[in-house]
Amino acid sequence: MEHHELIVIGGGPAGLAAATAAANEGAECLLLDEQSTPGGQVYRAVQTVPEQRARLLGPDYQAGRDLVTQFEQSGARHLPNTTVWNLNGRCEVGILRDGKTSLLHAKRVIIASGAMERPVPFPGWTLPGVMPAGAGQILLKSSALVPADGLVLAGSGPLLLLLAWQYLQAGVSIGAILDMTPHGNFWRALPRLPEALLAHHYIIKGLRYQLQLKMARVPYFTGVRNLRATGTDSIEAVEFDHRNTSKRIETSLLLTHFGVVPDSHLSRCAGCDHRWDSAQLCWRPQTDEWCNSSLAGIAIAGDGAGIGGAVAARHAGRIAGLGSAHALGHVGSMRRDEIGRDDQRWLNDDLRVRPFLEAMFRPPPELLYQPDDATVICRCEEITAGQVRRAIQDGHHDTNQVKFLTRCGMGPCQGRQCNNAVGQLLAHELDVDMMAAGGYRIRPPIRPLTISQLAALEDMQAGGGA
Amino acid sequence: MPQRFRRLQEPDGRWVEVEIEGTKTRVLEGESVAAAIFASGLPWCRTTPVSGAPRAPYCMMGVCFECLVEINGVPNRQSCQISVEQGMQIRRQPGASPEYP
Ligand SMILES: Cc1cc2nc3c(=O)[nH]c(=O)nc-3n(C[C@H](O)[C@H](O)[C@H](O)COP(=O)(O)OP(=O)(O)OC[C@H]3O[C@@H](n4cnc5c(N)ncnc54)[C@H](O)[C@@H]3O)c2cc1C
Ligand code: FES
């Protein structure tokens, strides 16, 4: 087994900053990332995109270049195209690279696996031509692909507006934006506005996007409810309710967004403590001021530890990197505290906007808690909300019981798409909180491995291989 | 079925040629197979083992497994996480996935 001082998992702003900070203090550091180039979700392909595309993605995107340059100068090693399929409490890391499995060991591990789009089931969401907005953005960043004219964007949150603005820059004619933010959210968010104004650049940016979309006369519907995608083999139309009338727009592409949630499979697989965050509506690992998890040697930074956005991820990454360099004996407490102090302050400043955003863009409760019986919850095994409800009525009172009875969450995505939906359905039906409903137990491998890949690993552990 | 995505005109694009469902297609060097599938206009990439419903790549970031296809004869390849290579043979994947335990 290959040994390292520090392994960082994920090459987004959190992982890059963590590896850079630790390596700059003298730690030997290996960064593993599934993508082929550094940058994570927010700065995906930032080093390789042609200038024209970088410009239309905006200045926030281009800011990622510095981060990558600093990482490359730090002496930390980058292992791209590498999928982590296991992490345990002994800091052993299972990786898949070029189709081959192997095990690494580190004295410390920093998880920086980031976020994923919040999966929200609605009628027709499995039809080809329905995708999360983030997927549309990935196609733009790494492939210069933009939707054909007439696409519909639906949901709620800053990323939806950002993508609409980016499409506008690229000359795409947007068919409609369906804003599903419940009207009452604004009043619930209002008390958090004064604090959010301390990070007012975020609010100003959002208002500017909205103004430019208005000036471009993009049809914008607010208070949209009851979203449905219809079609036979692909989406043909979007149907929805607007001001008590039912509307239909024909389209070949619907991009939805309901916020992002931590991709917590790795930290849950390792056995770190998690709690349900009822403001962010997601499972969130417990971390301390140096981003340490409940398990010795494992820290978690960036959106994987709770949604804070790209800037917060960078500060948290640096804090985690310094914390690890300190724990490894490369830097004393005084120097750690001195260098870390600014990042801790900037992180806290940056997070001030979050409570407002969380309240303002909270998805409509009926979408989270009351899907129609016919709506597919588990995309892999095609289990409907009705089947999950029946399992609950039959006395299955936590998500793992429902999983074993219905197969919901047993497909190749391993419950990433249905876990929260099942939990929320259960919590609503039984009137319990999410901690009681529970999350799926996550076991390795957290990415499916083929029988031959597993066998090769067993040979290796038995001493048969390299 | 109208094309869902179009490619922006960029002066310095580098291309490779792959075969998607037997049709030779020029795609962007380094992009994912799933992106190439969208660029080619193929409306879906697999059918589900349970009901046979068509599916297309969904998340593009490795967390939904909707993008499974056959690449160079090997089934169950997660096409959003694999880069295109010159001469690659990409095929839709029908139904069940026997490779996984
Ligand atoms: C699709 C998408 C697009 C987004 N776009 C924007 C945007 O344009 N602007 C913005 O402000 N915010 C955006 N966000 C929000 C984003 O979560 C954060 O702002 C920021 O990217 C968080 O940084 P991070 O370093 O925590 O994680 P990320 O940037 O998400 O980086 C995590 C990295 O870890 C890797 N990884 C995860 N699991 C594994 C594993 N098991 N093995 C190996 N590698 C792994 C991923 O491939 C990724 O490269 C986006 C989110 C998503 C999901
Ligand atoms: S499209 Fe979701 S895993 Fe590939």
PDB file of N, CA and C in Angstrom, chain A residues 368-433:
ATOM      1  N   LEU A 368     -40.902  18.898  -1.737  1.00  0.00           N
ATOM      2  CA  LEU A 368     -40.008  18.080  -0.917  1.00  0.00           C
ATOM      3  C   LEU A 368     -40.766  16.984  -0.177  1.00  0.00           C
ATOM      4  N   TYR A 369     -41.957  17.317   0.308  1.00  0.00           N
ATOM      5  CA  TYR A 369     -42.618  16.407   1.247  1.00  0.00           C
ATOM      6  C   TYR A 369     -43.831  15.675   0.677  1.00  0.00           C
ATOM      7  N   GLN A 370     -44.413  16.199  -0.418  1.00  0.00           N
ATOM      8  CA  GLN A 370     -45.665  15.596  -0.886  1.00  0.00           C
ATOM      9  C   GLN A 370     -45.662  15.259  -2.370  1.00  0.00           C
ATOM     10  N   PRO A 371     -44.672  14.478  -2.824  1.00  0.00           N
ATOM     11  CA  PRO A 371     -44.711  14.092  -4.233  1.00  0.00           C
ATOM     12  C   PRO A 371     -45.945  13.216  -4.509  1.00  0.00           C
ATOM     13  N   ASP A 372     -46.497  13.335  -5.730  1.00  0.00           N
ATOM     14  CA  ASP A 372     -47.627  12.473  -6.137  1.00  0.00           C
ATOM     15  C   ASP A 372     -47.228  11.007  -6.048  1.00  0.00           C
ATOM     16  N   ASP A 373     -48.208  10.154  -5.779  1.00  0.00           N
ATOM     17  CA  ASP A 373     -47.932   8.720  -5.711  1.00  0.00           C
ATOM     18  C   ASP A 373     -47.238   8.199  -6.974  1.00  0.00           C
ATOM     19  N   ALA A 374     -47.573   8.777  -8.118  1.00  0.00           N
ATOM     20  CA  ALA A 374     -47.040   8.242  -9.382  1.00  0.00           C
ATOM     21  C   ALA A 374     -45.629   8.738  -9.682  1.00  0.00           C
ATOM     22  N   THR A 375     -45.143   9.733  -8.938  1.00  0.00           N
ATOM     23  CA  THR A 375     -43.821  10.294  -9.241  1.00  0.00           C
ATOM     24  C   THR A 375     -42.713   9.314  -8.881  1.00  0.00           C
ATOM     25  N   VAL A 376     -41.774   9.130  -9.806  1.00  0.00           N
ATOM     26  CA  VAL A 376     -40.628   8.249  -9.545  1.00  0.00           C
ATOM     27  C   VAL A 376     -39.706   8.943  -8.537  1.00  0.00           C
ATOM     28  N   ILE A 377     -39.356   8.219  -7.454  1.00  0.00           N
ATOM     29  CA  ILE A 377     -38.442   8.758  -6.445  1.00  0.00           C
ATOM     30  C   ILE A 377     -37.032   8.238  -6.710  1.00  0.00           C
ATOM     31  N   CYS A 378     -36.936   6.936  -6.916  1.00  0.00           N
ATOM     32  CA  CYS A 378     -35.634   6.303  -7.177  1.00  0.00           C
ATOM     33  C   CYS A 378     -35.503   6.125  -8.680  1.00  0.00           C
ATOM     34  N   ARG A 379     -34.620   6.919  -9.277  1.00  0.00           N
ATOM     35  CA  ARG A 379     -34.458   6.892 -10.733  1.00  0.00           C
ATOM     36  C   ARG A 379     -33.899   5.549 -11.205  1.00  0.00           C
ATOM     37  N   CYS A 380     -32.998   4.947 -10.405  1.00  0.00           N
ATOM     38  CA  CYS A 380     -32.327   3.710 -10.827  1.00  0.00           C
ATOM     39  C   CYS A 380     -33.289   2.525 -10.841  1.00  0.00           C
ATOM     40  N   GLU A 381     -34.001   2.333  -9.736  1.00  0.00           N
ATOM     41  CA  GLU A 381     -34.865   1.156  -9.604  1.00  0.00           C
ATOM     42  C   GLU A 381     -36.312   1.475  -9.966  1.00  0.00           C
ATOM     43  N   GLU A 382     -36.574   2.709 -10.351  1.00  0.00           N
ATOM     44  CA  GLU A 382     -37.918   3.161 -10.751  1.00  0.00           C
ATOM     45  C   GLU A 382     -38.976   2.874  -9.680  1.00  0.00           C
ATOM     46  N   ILE A 383     -38.668   3.312  -8.454  1.00  0.00           N
ATOM     47  CA  ILE A 383     -39.608   3.166  -7.344  1.00  0.00           C
ATOM     48  C   ILE A 383     -40.364   4.488  -7.188  1.00  0.00           C
ATOM     49  N   THR A 384     -41.694   4.389  -7.079  1.00  0.00           N
ATOM     50  CA  THR A 384     -42.506   5.610  -7.015  1.00  0.00           C
ATOM     51  C   THR A 384     -42.747   6.042  -5.565  1.00  0.00           C
ATOM     52  N   ALA A 385     -43.203   7.286  -5.417  1.00  0.00           N
ATOM     53  CA  ALA A 385     -43.562   7.789  -4.090  1.00  0.00           C
ATOM     54  C   ALA A 385     -44.659   6.924  -3.475  1.00  0.00           C
ATOM     55  N   GLY A 386     -45.574   6.430  -4.309  1.00  0.00           N
ATOM     56  CA  GLY A 386     -46.658   5.564  -3.819  1.00  0.00           C
ATOM     57  C   GLY A 386     -46.102   4.291  -3.181  1.00  0.00           C
ATOM     58  N   GLN A 387     -45.101   3.688  -3.834  1.00  0.00           N
ATOM     59  CA  GLN A 387     -44.505   2.465  -3.263  1.00  0.00           C
ATOM     60  C   GLN A 387     -43.807   2.771  -1.940  1.00  0.00           C
ATOM     61  N   VAL A 388     -43.151   3.927  -1.860  1.00  0.00           N
ATOM     62  CA  VAL A 388     -42.482   4.299  -0.603  1.00  0.00           C
ATOM     63  C   VAL A 388     -43.542   4.530   0.477  1.00  0.00           C
ATOM     64  N   ARG A 389     -44.636   5.213   0.126  1.00  0.00           N
ATOM     65  CA  ARG A 389     -45.710   5.462   1.111  1.00  0.00           C
ATOM     66  C   ARG A 389     -46.288   4.156   1.625  1.00  0.00           C
ATOM     67  N   ARG A 390     -46.490   3.198   0.702  1.00  0.00           N
ATOM     68  CA  ARG A 390     -47.056   1.906   1.136  1.00  0.00           C
ATOM     69  C   ARG A 390     -46.105   1.223   2.115  1.00  0.00           C
ATOM     70  N   ALA A 391     -44.800   1.291   1.825  1.00  0.00           N
ATOM     71  CA  ALA A 391     -43.822   0.670   2.734  1.00  0.00           C
ATOM     72  C   ALA A 391     -43.892   1.327   4.117  1.00  0.00           C
ATOM     73  N   ILE A 392     -44.081   2.642   4.125  1.00  0.00           N
ATOM     74  CA  ILE A 392     -44.168   3.348   5.406  1.00  0.00           C
ATOM     75  C   ILE A 392     -45.433   2.917   6.146  1.00  0.00           C
ATOM     76  N   GLN A 393     -46.551   2.861   5.398  1.00  0.00           N
ATOM     77  CA  GLN A 393     -47.819   2.434   6.028  1.00  0.00           C
ATOM     78  C   GLN A 393     -47.724   1.000   6.546  1.00  0.00           C
ATOM     79  N   ASP A 394     -46.906   0.184   5.888  1.00  0.00           N
ATOM     80  CA  ASP A 394     -46.732  -1.201   6.344  1.00  0.00           C
ATOM     81  C   ASP A 394     -45.799  -1.301   7.544  1.00  0.00           C
ATOM     82  N   GLY A 395     -45.364  -0.192   8.090  1.00  0.00           N
ATOM     83  CA  GLY A 395     -44.610  -0.230   9.332  1.00  0.00           C
ATOM     84  C   GLY A 395     -43.109  -0.073   9.202  1.00  0.00           C
ATOM     85  N   HIS A 396     -42.632   0.342   8.026  1.00  0.00           N
ATOM     86  CA  HIS A 396     -41.184   0.540   7.856  1.00  0.00           C
ATOM     87  C   HIS A 396     -40.855   1.993   8.154  1.00  0.00           C
ATOM     88  N   HIS A 397     -40.182   2.196   9.280  1.00  0.00           N
ATOM     89  CA  HIS A 397     -40.125   3.550   9.812  1.00  0.00           C
ATOM     90  C   HIS A 397     -38.764   4.214   9.788  1.00  0.00           C
ATOM     91  N   ASP A 398     -37.808   3.665   9.046  1.00  0.00           N
ATOM     92  CA  ASP A 398     -36.637   4.484   8.752  1.00  0.00           C
ATOM     93  C   ASP A 398     -36.179   4.211   7.320  1.00  0.00           C
ATOM     94  N   THR A 399     -35.339   5.096   6.797  1.00  0.00           N
ATOM     95  CA  THR A 399     -35.038   5.031   5.365  1.00  0.00           C
ATOM     96  C   THR A 399     -34.382   3.697   4.976  1.00  0.00           C
ATOM     97  N   ASN A 400     -33.596   3.125   5.888  1.00  0.00           N
ATOM     98  CA  ASN A 400     -32.939   1.866   5.539  1.00  0.00           C
ATOM     99  C   ASN A 400     -33.929   0.708   5.428  1.00  0.00           C
ATOM    100  N   GLN A 401     -34.951   0.731   6.299  1.00  0.00           N
ATOM    101  CA  GLN A 401     -35.991  -0.308   6.191  1.00  0.00           C
ATOM    102  C   GLN A 401     -36.739  -0.163   4.864  1.00  0.00           C
ATOM    103  N   VAL A 402     -37.080   1.089   4.531  1.00  0.00           N
ATOM    104  CA  VAL A 402     -37.794   1.324   3.269  1.00  0.00           C
ATOM    105  C   VAL A 402     -36.935   0.849   2.102  1.00  0.00           C
ATOM    106  N   LYS A 403     -35.628   1.122   2.206  1.00  0.00           N
ATOM    107  CA  LYS A 403     -34.701   0.727   1.144  1.00  0.00           C
ATOM    108  C   LYS A 403     -34.718  -0.793   0.939  1.00  0.00           C
ATOM    109  N   PHE A 404     -34.598  -1.536   2.030  1.00  0.00           N
ATOM    110  CA  PHE A 404     -34.521  -2.984   1.880  1.00  0.00           C
ATOM    111  C   PHE A 404     -35.840  -3.579   1.413  1.00  0.00           C
ATOM    112  N   LEU A 405     -36.945  -2.974   1.807  1.00  0.00           N
ATOM    113  CA  LEU A 405     -38.231  -3.498   1.362  1.00  0.00           C
ATOM    114  C   LEU A 405     -38.488  -3.196  -0.107  1.00  0.00           C
ATOM    115  N   THR A 406     -38.188  -1.953  -0.532  1.00  0.00           N
ATOM    116  CA  THR A 406     -38.624  -1.533  -1.870  1.00  0.00           C
ATOM    117  C   THR A 406     -37.530  -1.573  -2.929  1.00  0.00           C
ATOM    118  N   ARG A 407     -36.272  -1.686  -2.543  1.00  0.00           N
ATOM    119  CA  ARG A 407     -35.098  -1.538  -3.407  1.00  0.00           C
ATOM    120  C   ARG A 407     -34.816  -0.078  -3.753  1.00  0.00           C
ATOM    121  N   CYS A 408     -35.579   0.836  -3.166  1.00  0.00           N
ATOM    122  CA  CYS A 408     -35.349   2.259  -3.409  1.00  0.00           C
ATOM    123  C   CYS A 408     -33.953   2.617  -2.885  1.00  0.00           C
ATOM    124  N   GLY A 409     -33.053   3.075  -3.745  1.00  0.00           N
ATOM    125  CA  GLY A 409     -31.699   3.430  -3.302  1.00  0.00           C
ATOM    126  C   GLY A 409     -30.692   2.316  -3.492  1.00  0.00           C
ATOM    127  N   MET A 410     -31.099   1.203  -4.108  1.00  0.00           N
ATOM    128  CA  MET A 410     -30.176   0.077  -4.271  1.00  0.00           C
ATOM    129  C   MET A 410     -29.535   0.032  -5.651  1.00  0.00           C
ATOM    130  N   GLY A 411     -29.848   0.976  -6.513  1.00  0.00           N
ATOM    131  CA  GLY A 411     -29.288   0.971  -7.866  1.00  0.00           C
ATOM    132  C   GLY A 411     -27.870   1.528  -7.899  1.00  0.00           C
ATOM    133  N   PRO A 412     -27.326   1.687  -9.110  1.00  0.00           N
ATOM    134  CA  PRO A 412     -25.928   2.130  -9.228  1.00  0.00           C
ATOM    135  C   PRO A 412     -25.623   3.505  -8.614  1.00  0.00           C
ATOM    136  N   CYS A 413     -26.594   4.414  -8.510  1.00  0.00           N
ATOM    137  CA  CYS A 413     -26.273   5.727  -7.911  1.00  0.00           C
ATOM    138  C   CYS A 413     -26.201   5.626  -6.394  1.00  0.00           C
ATOM    139  N   GLN A 414     -26.552   4.470  -5.862  1.00  0.00           N
ATOM    140  CA  GLN A 414     -26.400   4.160  -4.435  1.00  0.00           C
ATOM    141  C   GLN A 414     -27.147   5.137  -3.530  1.00  0.00           C
ATOM    142  N   GLY A 415     -28.286   5.591  -4.028  1.00  0.00           N
ATOM    143  CA  GLY A 415     -29.145   6.417  -3.190  1.00  0.00           C
ATOM    144  C   GLY A 415     -28.825   7.896  -3.199  1.00  0.00           C
ATOM    145  N   ARG A 416     -27.846   8.311  -4.010  1.00  0.00           N
ATOM    146  CA  ARG A 416     -27.519   9.743  -4.031  1.00  0.00           C
ATOM    147  C   ARG A 416     -28.713  10.584  -4.472  1.00  0.00           C
ATOM    148  N   GLN A 417     -29.518  10.029  -5.409  1.00  0.00           N
ATOM    149  CA  GLN A 417     -30.623  10.809  -5.955  1.00  0.00           C
ATOM    150  C   GLN A 417     -31.893  10.698  -5.115  1.00  0.00           C
ATOM    151  N   CYS A 418     -32.047   9.622  -4.322  1.00  0.00           N
ATOM    152  CA  CYS A 418     -33.344   9.434  -3.652  1.00  0.00           C
ATOM    153  C   CYS A 418     -33.285   9.529  -2.132  1.00  0.00           C
ATOM    154  N   ASN A 419     -32.092   9.527  -1.540  1.00  0.00           N
ATOM    155  CA  ASN A 419     -31.983   9.429  -0.086  1.00  0.00           C
ATOM    156  C   ASN A 419     -32.787  10.524   0.633  1.00  0.00           C
ATOM    157  N   ASN A 420     -32.547  11.766   0.269  1.00  0.00           N
ATOM    158  CA  ASN A 420     -33.237  12.839   0.973  1.00  0.00           C
ATOM    159  C   ASN A 420     -34.729  12.853   0.672  1.00  0.00           C
ATOM    160  N   ALA A 421     -35.092  12.510  -0.553  1.00  0.00           N
ATOM    161  CA  ALA A 421     -36.516  12.496  -0.905  1.00  0.00           C
ATOM    162  C   ALA A 421     -37.253  11.452  -0.062  1.00  0.00           C
ATOM    163  N   VAL A 422     -36.636  10.271   0.090  1.00  0.00           N
ATOM    164  CA  VAL A 422     -37.274   9.225   0.899  1.00  0.00           C
ATOM    165  C   VAL A 422     -37.355   9.667   2.366  1.00  0.00           C
ATOM    166  N   GLY A 423     -36.275  10.235   2.872  1.00  0.00           N
ATOM    167  CA  GLY A 423     -36.255  10.694   4.258  1.00  0.00           C
ATOM    168  C   GLY A 423     -37.329  11.752   4.515  1.00  0.00           C
ATOM    169  N   GLN A 424     -37.440  12.703   3.595  1.00  0.00           N
ATOM    170  CA  GLN A 424     -38.409  13.778   3.779  1.00  0.00           C
ATOM    171  C   GLN A 424     -39.841  13.271   3.684  1.00  0.00           C
ATOM    172  N   LEU A 425     -40.061  12.322   2.786  1.00  0.00           N
ATOM    173  CA  LEU A 425     -41.389  11.712   2.660  1.00  0.00           C
ATOM    174  C   LEU A 425     -41.748  11.004   3.971  1.00  0.00           C
ATOM    175  N   LEU A 426     -40.778  10.257   4.488  1.00  0.00           N
ATOM    176  CA  LEU A 426     -40.983   9.513   5.725  1.00  0.00           C
ATOM    177  C   LEU A 426     -41.232  10.454   6.908  1.00  0.00           C
ATOM    178  N   ALA A 427     -40.409  11.484   6.993  1.00  0.00           N
ATOM    179  CA  ALA A 427     -40.562  12.438   8.094  1.00  0.00           C
ATOM    180  C   ALA A 427     -41.935  13.101   8.045  1.00  0.00           C
ATOM    181  N   HIS A 428     -42.390  13.406   6.833  1.00  0.00           N
ATOM    182  CA  HIS A 428     -43.694  14.058   6.678  1.00  0.00           C
ATOM    183  C   HIS A 428     -44.834  13.103   7.024  1.00  0.00           C
ATOM    184  N   GLU A 429     -44.778  11.880   6.493  1.00  0.00           N
ATOM    185  CA  GLU A 429     -45.871  10.917   6.709  1.00  0.00           C
ATOM    186  C   GLU A 429     -46.004  10.551   8.187  1.00  0.00           C
ATOM    187  N   LEU A 430     -44.857  10.427   8.877  1.00  0.00           N
ATOM    188  CA  LEU A 430     -44.898   9.961  10.267  1.00  0.00           C
ATOM    189  C   LEU A 430     -44.805  11.120  11.254  1.00  0.00           C
ATOM    190  N   ASP A 431     -44.649  12.334  10.717  1.00  0.00           N
ATOM    191  CA  ASP A 431     -44.511  13.514  11.556  1.00  0.00           C
ATOM    192  C   ASP A 431     -43.345  13.353  12.555  1.00  0.00           C
ATOM    193  N   VAL A 432     -42.196  12.920  12.024  1.00  0.00           N
ATOM    194  CA  VAL A 432     -40.979  12.832  12.854  1.00  0.00           C
ATOM    195  C   VAL A 432     -39.923  13.727  12.226  1.00  0.00           C
ATOM    196  N   ASP A 433     -38.799  13.963  12.939  1.00  0.00           N
ATOM    197  CA  ASP A 433     -37.772  14.793  12.298  1.00  0.00           C
ATOM    198  C   ASP A 433     -36.819  13.914  11.484  1.00  0.00           C
TER     199      ASP A 433
END
